[in-house]
Coordinates of C-alpha atoms in Angstrom, one line a residue:
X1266 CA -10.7 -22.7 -14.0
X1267 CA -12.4 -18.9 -13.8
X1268 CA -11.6 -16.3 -15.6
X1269 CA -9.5 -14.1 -13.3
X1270 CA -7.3 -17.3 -12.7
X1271 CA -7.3 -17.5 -16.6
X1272 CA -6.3 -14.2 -16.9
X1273 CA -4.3 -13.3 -14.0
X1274 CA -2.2 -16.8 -14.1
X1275 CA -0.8 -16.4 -17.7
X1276 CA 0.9 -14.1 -19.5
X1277 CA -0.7 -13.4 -23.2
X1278 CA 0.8 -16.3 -24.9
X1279 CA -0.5 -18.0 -22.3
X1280 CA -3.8 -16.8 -22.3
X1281 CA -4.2 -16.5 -26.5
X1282 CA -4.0 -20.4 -26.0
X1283 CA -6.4 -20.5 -23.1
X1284 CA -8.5 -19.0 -25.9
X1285 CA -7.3 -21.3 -29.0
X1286 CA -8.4 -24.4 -27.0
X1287 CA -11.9 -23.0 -25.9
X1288 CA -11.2 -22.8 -22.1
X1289 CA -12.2 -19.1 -22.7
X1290 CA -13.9 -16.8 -25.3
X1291 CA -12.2 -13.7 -26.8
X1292 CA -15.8 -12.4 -25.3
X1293 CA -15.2 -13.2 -22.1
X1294 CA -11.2 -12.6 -21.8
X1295 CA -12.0 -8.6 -23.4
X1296 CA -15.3 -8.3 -21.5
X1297 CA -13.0 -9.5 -18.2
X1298 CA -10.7 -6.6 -19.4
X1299 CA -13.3 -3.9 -20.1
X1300 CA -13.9 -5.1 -16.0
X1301 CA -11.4 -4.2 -14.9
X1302 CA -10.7 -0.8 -16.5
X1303 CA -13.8 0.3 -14.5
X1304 CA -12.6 -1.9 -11.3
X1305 CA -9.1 -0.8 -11.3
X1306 CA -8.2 2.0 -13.5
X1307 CA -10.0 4.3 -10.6
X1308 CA -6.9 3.7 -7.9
X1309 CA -4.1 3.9 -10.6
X1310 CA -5.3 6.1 -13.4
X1311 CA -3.2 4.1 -16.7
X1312 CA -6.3 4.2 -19.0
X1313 CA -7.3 7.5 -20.3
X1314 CA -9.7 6.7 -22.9
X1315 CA -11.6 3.8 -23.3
X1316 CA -13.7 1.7 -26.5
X1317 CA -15.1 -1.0 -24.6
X1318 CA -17.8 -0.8 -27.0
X1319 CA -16.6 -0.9 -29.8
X1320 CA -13.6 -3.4 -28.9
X1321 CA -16.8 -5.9 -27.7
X1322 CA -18.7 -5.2 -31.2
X1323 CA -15.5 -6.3 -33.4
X1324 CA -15.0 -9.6 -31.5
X1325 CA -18.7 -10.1 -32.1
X1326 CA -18.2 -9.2 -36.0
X1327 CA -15.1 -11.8 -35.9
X1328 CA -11.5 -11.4 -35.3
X1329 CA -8.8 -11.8 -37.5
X1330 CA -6.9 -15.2 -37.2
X1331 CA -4.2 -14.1 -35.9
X1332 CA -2.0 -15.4 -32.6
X1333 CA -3.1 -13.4 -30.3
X1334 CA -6.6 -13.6 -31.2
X1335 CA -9.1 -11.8 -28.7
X1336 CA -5.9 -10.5 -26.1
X1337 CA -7.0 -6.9 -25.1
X1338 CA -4.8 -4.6 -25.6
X1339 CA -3.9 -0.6 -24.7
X1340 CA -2.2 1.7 -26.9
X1341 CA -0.4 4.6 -25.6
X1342 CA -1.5 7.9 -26.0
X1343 CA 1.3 9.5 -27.8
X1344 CA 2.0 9.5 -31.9
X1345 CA -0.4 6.1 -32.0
X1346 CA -3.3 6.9 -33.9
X1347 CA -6.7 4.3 -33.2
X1348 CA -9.6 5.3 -34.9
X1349 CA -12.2 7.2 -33.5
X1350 CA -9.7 7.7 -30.3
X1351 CA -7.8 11.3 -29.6
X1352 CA -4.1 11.2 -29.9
X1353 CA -3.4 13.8 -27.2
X1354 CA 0.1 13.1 -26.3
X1355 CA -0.4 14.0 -23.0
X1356 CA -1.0 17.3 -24.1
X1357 CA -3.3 20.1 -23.6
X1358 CA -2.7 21.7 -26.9
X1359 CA -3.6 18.0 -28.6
X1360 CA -6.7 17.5 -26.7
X1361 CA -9.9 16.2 -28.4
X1362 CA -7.9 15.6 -31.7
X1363 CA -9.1 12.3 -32.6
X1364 CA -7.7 10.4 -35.1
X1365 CA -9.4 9.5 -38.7
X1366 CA -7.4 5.7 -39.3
X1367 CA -4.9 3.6 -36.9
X1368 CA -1.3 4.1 -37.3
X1369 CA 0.7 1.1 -39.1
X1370 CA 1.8 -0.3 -36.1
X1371 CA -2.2 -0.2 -34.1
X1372 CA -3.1 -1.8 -38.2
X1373 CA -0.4 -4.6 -37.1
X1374 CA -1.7 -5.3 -33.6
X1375 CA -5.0 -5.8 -34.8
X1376 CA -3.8 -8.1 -38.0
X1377 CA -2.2 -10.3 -34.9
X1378 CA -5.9 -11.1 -33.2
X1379 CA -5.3 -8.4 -30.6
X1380 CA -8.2 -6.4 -29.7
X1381 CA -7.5 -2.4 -28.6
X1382 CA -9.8 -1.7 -25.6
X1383 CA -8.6 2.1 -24.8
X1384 CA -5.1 4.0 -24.7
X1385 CA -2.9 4.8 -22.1
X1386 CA -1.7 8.0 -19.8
X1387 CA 1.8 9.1 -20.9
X1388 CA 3.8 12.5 -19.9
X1389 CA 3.6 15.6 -22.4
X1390 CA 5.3 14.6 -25.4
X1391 CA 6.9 11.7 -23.4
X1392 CA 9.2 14.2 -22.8
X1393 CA 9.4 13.2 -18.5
X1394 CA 10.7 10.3 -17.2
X1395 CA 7.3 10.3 -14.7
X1396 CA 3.8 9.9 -15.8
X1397 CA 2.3 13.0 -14.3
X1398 CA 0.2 15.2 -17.0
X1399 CA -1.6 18.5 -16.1
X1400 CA -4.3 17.2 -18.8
X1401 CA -4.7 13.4 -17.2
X1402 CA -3.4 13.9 -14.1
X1403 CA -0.5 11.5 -12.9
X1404 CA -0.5 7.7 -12.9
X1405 CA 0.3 5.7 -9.9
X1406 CA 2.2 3.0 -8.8
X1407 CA -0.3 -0.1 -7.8
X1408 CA 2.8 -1.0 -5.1
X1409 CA 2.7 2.1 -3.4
X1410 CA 0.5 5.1 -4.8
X1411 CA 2.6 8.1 -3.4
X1412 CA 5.2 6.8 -6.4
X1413 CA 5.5 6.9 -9.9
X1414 CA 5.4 4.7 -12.9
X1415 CA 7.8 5.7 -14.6
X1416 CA 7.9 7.0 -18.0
X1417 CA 7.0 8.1 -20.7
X1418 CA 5.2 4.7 -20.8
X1419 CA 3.9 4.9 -17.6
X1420 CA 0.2 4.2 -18.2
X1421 CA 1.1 1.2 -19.9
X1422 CA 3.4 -0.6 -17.1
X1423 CA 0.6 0.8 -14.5
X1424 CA -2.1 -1.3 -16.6
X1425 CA -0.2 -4.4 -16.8
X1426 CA 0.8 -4.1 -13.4
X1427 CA -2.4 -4.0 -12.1
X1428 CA -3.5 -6.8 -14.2
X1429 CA -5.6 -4.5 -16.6
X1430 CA -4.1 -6.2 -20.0
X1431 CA -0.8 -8.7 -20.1
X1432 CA 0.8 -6.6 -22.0
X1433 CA 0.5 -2.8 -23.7
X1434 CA 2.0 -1.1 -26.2
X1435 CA 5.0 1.3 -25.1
X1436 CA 7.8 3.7 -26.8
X1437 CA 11.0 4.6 -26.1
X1438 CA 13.0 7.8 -27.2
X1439 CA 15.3 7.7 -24.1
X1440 CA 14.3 5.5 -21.6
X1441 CA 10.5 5.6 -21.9
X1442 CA 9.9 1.5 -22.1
X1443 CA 12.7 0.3 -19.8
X1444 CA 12.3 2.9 -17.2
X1445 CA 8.2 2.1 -17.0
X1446 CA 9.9 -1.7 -17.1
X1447 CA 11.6 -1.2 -14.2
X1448 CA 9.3 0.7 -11.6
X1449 CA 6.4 -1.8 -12.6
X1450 CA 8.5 -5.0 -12.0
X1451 CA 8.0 -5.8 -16.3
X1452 CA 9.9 -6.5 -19.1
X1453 CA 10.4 -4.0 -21.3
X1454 CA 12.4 -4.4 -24.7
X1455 CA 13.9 -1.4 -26.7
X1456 CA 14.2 -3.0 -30.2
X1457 CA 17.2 -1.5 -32.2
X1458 CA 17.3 1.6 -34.6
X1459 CA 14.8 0.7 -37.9
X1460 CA 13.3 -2.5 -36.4
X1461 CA 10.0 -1.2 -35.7
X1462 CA 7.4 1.3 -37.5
X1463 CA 6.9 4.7 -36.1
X1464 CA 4.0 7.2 -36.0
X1465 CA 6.1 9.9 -34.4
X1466 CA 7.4 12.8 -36.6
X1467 CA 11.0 13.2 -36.8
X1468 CA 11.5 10.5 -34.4
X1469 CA 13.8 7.6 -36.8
X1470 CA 17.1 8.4 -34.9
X1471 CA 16.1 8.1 -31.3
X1472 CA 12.3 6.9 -30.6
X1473 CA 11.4 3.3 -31.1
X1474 CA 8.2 1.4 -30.3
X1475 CA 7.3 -1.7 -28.8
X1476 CA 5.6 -2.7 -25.6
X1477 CA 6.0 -3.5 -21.8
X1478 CA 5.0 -7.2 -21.2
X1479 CA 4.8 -10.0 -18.2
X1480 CA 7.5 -12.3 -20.2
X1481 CA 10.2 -12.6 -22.6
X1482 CA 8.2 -15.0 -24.7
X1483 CA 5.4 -12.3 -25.1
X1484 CA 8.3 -9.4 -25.9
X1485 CA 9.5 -11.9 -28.8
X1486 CA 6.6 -13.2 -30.1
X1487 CA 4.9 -9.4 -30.5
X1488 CA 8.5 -8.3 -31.8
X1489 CA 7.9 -11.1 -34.4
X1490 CA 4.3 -10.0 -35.3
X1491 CA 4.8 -6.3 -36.3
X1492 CA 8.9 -5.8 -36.7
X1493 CA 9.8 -4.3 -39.9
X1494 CA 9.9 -0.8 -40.9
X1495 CA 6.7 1.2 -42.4
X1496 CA 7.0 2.2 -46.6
X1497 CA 9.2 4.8 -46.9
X1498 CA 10.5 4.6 -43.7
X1499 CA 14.4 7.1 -43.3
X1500 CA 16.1 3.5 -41.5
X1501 CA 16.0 -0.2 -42.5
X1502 CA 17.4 -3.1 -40.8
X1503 CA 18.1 -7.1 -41.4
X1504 CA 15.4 -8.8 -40.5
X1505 CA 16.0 -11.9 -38.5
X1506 CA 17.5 -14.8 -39.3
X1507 CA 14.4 -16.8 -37.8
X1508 CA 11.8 -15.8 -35.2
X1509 CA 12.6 -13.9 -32.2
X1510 CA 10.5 -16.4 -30.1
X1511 CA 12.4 -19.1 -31.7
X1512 CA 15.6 -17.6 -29.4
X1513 CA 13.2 -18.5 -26.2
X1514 CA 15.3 -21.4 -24.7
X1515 CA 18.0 -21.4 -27.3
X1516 CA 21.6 -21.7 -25.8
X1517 CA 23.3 -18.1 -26.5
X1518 CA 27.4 -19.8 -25.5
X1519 CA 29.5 -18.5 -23.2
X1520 CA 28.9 -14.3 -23.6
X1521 CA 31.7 -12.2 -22.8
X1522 CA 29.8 -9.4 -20.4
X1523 CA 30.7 -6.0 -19.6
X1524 CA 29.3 -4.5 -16.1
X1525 CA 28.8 -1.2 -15.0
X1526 CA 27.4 0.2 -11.8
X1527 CA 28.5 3.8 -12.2
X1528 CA 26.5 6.9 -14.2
X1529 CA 28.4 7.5 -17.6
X1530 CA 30.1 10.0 -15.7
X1531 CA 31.4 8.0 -13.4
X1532 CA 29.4 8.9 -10.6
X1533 CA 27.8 6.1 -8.4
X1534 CA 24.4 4.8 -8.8
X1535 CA 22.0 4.5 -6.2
X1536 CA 22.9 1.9 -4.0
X1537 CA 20.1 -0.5 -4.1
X1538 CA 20.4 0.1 -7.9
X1539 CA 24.0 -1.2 -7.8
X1540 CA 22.9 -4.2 -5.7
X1541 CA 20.7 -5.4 -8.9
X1542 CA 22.9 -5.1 -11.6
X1543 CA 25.8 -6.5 -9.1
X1544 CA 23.3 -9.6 -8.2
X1545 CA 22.5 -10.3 -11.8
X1546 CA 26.2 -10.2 -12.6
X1547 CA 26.7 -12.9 -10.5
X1548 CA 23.6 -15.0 -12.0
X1549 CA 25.1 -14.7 -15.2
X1550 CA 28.5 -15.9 -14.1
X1551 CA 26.9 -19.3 -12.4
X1552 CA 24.8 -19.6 -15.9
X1553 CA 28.5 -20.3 -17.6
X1554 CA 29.1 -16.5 -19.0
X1555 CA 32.3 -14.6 -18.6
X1556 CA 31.6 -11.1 -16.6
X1557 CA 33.8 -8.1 -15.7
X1558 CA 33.8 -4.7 -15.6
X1559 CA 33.8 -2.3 -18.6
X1560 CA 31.6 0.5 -19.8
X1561 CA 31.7 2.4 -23.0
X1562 CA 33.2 5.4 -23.1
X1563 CA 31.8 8.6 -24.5
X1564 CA 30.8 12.3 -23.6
X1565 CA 27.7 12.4 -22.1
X1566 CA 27.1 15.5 -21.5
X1567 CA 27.7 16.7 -24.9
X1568 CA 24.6 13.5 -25.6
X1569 CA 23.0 15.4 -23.1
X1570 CA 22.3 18.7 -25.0
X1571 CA 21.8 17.1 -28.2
X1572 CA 19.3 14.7 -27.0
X1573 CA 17.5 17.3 -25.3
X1574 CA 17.7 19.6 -28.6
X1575 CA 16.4 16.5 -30.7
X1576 CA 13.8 15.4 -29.0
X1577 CA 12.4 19.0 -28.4
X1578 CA 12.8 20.2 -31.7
X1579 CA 9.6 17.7 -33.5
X1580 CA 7.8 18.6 -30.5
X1581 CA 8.4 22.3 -31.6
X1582 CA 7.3 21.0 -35.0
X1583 CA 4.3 19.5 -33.5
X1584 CA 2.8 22.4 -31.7
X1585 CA 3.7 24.9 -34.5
X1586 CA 1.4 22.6 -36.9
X1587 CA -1.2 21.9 -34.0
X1588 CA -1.8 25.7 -34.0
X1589 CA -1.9 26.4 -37.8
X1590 CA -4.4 23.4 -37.1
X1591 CA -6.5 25.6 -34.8
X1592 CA -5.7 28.7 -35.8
X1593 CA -4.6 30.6 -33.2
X1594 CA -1.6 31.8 -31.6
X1595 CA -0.2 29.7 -28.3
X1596 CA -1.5 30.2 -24.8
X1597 CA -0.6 30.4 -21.5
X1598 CA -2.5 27.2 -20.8
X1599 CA -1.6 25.1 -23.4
X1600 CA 1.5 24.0 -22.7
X1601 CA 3.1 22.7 -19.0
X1602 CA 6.3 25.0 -18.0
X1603 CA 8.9 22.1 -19.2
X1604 CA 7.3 21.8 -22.8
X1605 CA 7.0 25.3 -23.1
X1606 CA 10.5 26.5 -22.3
X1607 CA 11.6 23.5 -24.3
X1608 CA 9.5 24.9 -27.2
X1609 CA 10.7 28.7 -27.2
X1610 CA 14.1 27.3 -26.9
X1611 CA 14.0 25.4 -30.0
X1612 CA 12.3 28.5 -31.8
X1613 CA 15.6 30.8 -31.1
X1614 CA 17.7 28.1 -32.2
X1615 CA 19.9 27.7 -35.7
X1616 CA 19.9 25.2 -38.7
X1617 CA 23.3 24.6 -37.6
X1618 CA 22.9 23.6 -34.1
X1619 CA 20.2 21.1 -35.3
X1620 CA 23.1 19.6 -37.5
X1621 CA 25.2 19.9 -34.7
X1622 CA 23.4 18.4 -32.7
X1623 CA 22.7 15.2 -35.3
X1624 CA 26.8 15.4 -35.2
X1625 CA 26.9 14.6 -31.6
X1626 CA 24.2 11.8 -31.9
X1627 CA 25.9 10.2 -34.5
X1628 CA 29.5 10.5 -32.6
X1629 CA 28.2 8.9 -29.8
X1630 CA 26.9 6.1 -31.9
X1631 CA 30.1 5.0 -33.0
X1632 CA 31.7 5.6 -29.6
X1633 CA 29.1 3.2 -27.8
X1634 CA 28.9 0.9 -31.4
X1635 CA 32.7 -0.1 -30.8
X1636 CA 31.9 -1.4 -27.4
X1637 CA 30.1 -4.1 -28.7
X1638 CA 33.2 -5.2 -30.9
X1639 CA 34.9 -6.5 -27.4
X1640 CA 31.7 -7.5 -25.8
X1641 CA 28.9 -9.4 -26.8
X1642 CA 26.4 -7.8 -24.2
X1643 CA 26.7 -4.7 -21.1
X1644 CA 24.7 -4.8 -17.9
X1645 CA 23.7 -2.4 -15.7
X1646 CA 20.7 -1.4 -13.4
X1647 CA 18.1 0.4 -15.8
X1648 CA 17.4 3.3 -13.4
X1649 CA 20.5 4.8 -11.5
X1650 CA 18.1 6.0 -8.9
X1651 CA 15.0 3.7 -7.4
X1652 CA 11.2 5.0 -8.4
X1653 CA 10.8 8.1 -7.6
X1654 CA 7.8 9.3 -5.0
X1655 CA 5.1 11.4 -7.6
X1656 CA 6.1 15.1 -7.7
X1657 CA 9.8 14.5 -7.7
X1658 CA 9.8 14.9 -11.6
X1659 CA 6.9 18.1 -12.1
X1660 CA 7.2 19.3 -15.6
X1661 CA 5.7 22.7 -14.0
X1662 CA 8.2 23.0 -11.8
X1663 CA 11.6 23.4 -13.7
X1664 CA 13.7 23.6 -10.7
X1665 CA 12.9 19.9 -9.9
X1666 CA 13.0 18.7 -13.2
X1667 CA 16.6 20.7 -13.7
X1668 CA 17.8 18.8 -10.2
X1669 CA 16.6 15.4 -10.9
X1670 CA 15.6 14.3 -14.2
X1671 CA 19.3 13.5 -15.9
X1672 CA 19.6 10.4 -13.0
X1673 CA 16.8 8.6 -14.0
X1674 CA 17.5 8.0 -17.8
X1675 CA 21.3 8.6 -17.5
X1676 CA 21.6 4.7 -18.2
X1677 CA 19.2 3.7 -20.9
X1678 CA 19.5 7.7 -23.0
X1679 CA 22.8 6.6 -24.1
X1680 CA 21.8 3.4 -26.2
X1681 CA 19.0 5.6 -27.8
X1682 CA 22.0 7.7 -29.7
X1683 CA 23.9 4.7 -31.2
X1684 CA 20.4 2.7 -31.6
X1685 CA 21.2 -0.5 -29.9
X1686 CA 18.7 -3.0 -28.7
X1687 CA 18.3 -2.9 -24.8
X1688 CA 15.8 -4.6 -22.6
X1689 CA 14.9 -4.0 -18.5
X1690 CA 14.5 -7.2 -16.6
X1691 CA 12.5 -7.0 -12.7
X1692 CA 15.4 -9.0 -11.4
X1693 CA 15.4 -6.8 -8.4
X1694 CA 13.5 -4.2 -5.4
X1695 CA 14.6 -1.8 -3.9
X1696 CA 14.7 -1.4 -0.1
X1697 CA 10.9 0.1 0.0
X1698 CA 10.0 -2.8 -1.7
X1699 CA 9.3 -1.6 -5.1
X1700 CA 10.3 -3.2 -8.4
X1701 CA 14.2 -2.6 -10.0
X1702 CA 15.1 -3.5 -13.3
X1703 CA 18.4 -5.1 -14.7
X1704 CA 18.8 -3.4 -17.8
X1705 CA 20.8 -5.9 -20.4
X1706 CA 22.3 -3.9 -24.0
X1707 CA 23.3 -5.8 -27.2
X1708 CA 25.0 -4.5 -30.6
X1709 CA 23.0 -2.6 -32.9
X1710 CA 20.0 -5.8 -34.4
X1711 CA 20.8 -8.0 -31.8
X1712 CA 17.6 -8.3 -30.1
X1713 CA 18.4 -12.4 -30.9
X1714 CA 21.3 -12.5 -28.4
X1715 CA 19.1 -10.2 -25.9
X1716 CA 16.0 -12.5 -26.2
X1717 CA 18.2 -15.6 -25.2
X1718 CA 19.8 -14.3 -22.1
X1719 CA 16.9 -12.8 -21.5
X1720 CA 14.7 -16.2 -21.4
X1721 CA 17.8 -17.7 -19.1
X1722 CA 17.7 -15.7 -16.8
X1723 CA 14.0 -15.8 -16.8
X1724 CA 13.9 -19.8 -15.9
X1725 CA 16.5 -19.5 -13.7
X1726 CA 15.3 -16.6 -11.8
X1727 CA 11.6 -16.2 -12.5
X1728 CA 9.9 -13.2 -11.7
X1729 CA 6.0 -13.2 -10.6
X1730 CA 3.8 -12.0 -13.3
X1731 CA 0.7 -11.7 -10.7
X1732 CA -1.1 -8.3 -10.8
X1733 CA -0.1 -5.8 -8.2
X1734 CA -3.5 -5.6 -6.8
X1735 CA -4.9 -4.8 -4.4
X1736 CA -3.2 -1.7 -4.2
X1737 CA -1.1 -0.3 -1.8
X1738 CA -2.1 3.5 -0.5
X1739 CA 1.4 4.6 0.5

């Protein structure tokens, strides 16, 4: 079998036992990778910098003996430090700052056999739920190229789309892995509150990291390789009671499942977006489960402003030590419009409407936590609107983002603020064509229960995991 059948017909557990069994090299399957960064990276723009060299010398040197020994792999380019790389987070300010040592979490991918070939395009800050950088430029959808990715992970669900890598790292402080998920036709897991280490300042009560993969096997089995929060880290968790990719194929009983189609305001989704979750609601009921519809109830607009004052504020924090860094005052040019008004906000802003703000988050916590005492999962569509065309969400153009940004994260924000697990299936397209995800939430550490739906509805419904290539211009 060649390569690019090796590599395009698997998905990385897949391949890492291509590579166990010596149908492969880890030379071959990251010099096939380095390949097709130069082949396809051109058309979609995911990869922004690159260590083919060096990622080829360590193979030859020898890999560490882990699973997923000699699997390429791409980092995203916000608070993930790899050695020798800049960690720019999309930002003008940040550029050419190039990190000293990896962050735990790139330390933990590597201890696993995976080999980090380059990192990947992400918005300013992550703080858009499109991948479309003044510094990188924007990333674009290998389905159609007038669209977006998604984001803030949007590099990373571009590159395994396009059947760069099977699978890239991703975070998520609102959205930023299931919406990527979704628009790239991927699954993307948010694991709960504490489960994962972080690299991001400030970031323990909304952001969480993981990655964007081609199957729920590889979303457990990397979950099980590098879960478990960092020394010293603010949150802690249970750890499971046996390994994630154990739940692959286990039965999970009859769940009682709550649906929603709606925006937590009550106002409709898109329509194709509805058809997805209302589809998947009906695969669930012939797979035995018991599904009706119920949403949880809080205040989302009062989430809203506190999510946009939390995630702004170590951003403010960020830039404020970037410039004592450089020392200089900010200018004009360093910041896109969104970050910038987001910045000078947080500057005039009070002690006490940061505590507030915490207030809100935790309120909503509990609101959405009880919930999950009367149901054991909720689904609904990840996006409430389909993938957007590129410019739609332009952090220098405020008016837009004011007009259309809210929609897109309205349903996968809310489980940020509480810290439940969520993942975003591609059970679904919308009329265009382009990839919709189911988005599936548990009860605060119950990426278990997620895992095993997950994986039924995966063998009872399976998705293609073949690379969107070639592309398609508009």
């Amino acid at each position: 079998m060649s390569i690019e059948s090796l590599f395009d017909g698997q998905d990385m557990t897949g391949l890492a036992a291509s590579i166990r069994r010596g149908d492969v090299s880890a030379r071959e399957v990251v010099e096939f990778a380095v390949h097709r960064v130069e082949e396809r990276n051109p058309a979609v723009n995911a990869v922004v910098a690159d260590r083919a060299e060096e990622a080829l010398a360590e193979v030859d040197a020898g890999l560490p003996d882990g699973p997923l020994r000699g699997i390429p792999f791409l980092i995203k380019d916000l608070h993930a430090d790899v050695a020798g790389l800049p960690t720019s987070n999309g930002s003008r300010l940040f550029a050419g700052r190039v990190a000293n040592a990896d962050s735990e979490l790139v330390s933990r991918y590597r201890q696993a056999g995976l080999v980090v070939i380059g990192k990947t395009n992400t918005p300013e800050f992550g703080q858009n739920a499109s991948t479309e950088p003044v510094l990188f430029g924007p990333t674009r959808n290998p389905r159609r190229l007038t669209h977006s990715v998604g984001g803030s992970s949007g590099g990373a669900g571009a590159a395994v789309a396009v059947g760069i890598v099977p699978a890239a790292h991703a975070s998520d402080g609102g959205g930023s892995i299931r919406i990527p998920a979704s628009a790239n036709g991927l699954v993307g897991l948010k694991p709960s509150r504490g489960r994962m280490p972080s690299g991001a300042p400030l970031s323990g009560p909304l952001s969480v990291e993981h990655a964007v993969t081609k199957s729920v096997r590889d979303t457990a089995l990397l979950l099980d390789l590098t879960a478990g929060p960092a020394v010293g880290a603010p949150f802690g968790i249970a750890p499971p009671v046996r390994p994630y990719v154990d739940e692959v194929g286990a039965d999970p009983g009859r769940l009682r499942i709550g649906i929603t189609t709606t925006m937590p305001g009550g106002d409709p989704v898109h329509p194709d977006c509805a058809a997805v979750a209302s589809d998947v609601g009906v695969m669930l009921e012939k797979l035995g489960h018991h599904v009706e519809t119920a949403a949880p109830t809080f205040h989302p607009e009062a989430l809203g402003a506190a999510m946009q004052y939390l995630m702004s504020a170590p951003m403010a924090v960020e830039i404020d030590q970037r410039l004592a860094e450089l020392g200089r005052e900010l200018r004009d040019d360093d910041l896109e419009t969104m970050a910038r008004v987001q910045y000078e906000r947080c500057k005039s802003q009070s002690v006490t409407d940061l505590a507030a703000a915490y207030a809100a988050l935790e309120l909503t916590g509990r609101e959405i936590g009880r919930y999950f005492t009367e149901y054991d999962l909720l689904l609904s569509p990840t996006l409430c609107r389909p993938t957007p065309e590129l410019g739609v969400l332009d952090a220098m153009n405020l008016e837009a983002m004011w007009q259309h940004a809210g929609a897109y994260g309205a349903l996968t924000s809310p489980f940020n603020s509480g810290g439940q697990p969520a993942i975003s299936l591609p059970l679904g397209k919308d009329s265009i064509g382009l990839p919709l995800g189911a988005q599936l939430v548990a009860a605060h550490g119950r990426e278990d229960l997620l895992i095993r739906v997950a994986a039924q509805l995966e063998a009872a419904y399976p998705w293609s995991a073949a690379p969107a290539w070639p592309v398609v211009e508009g």
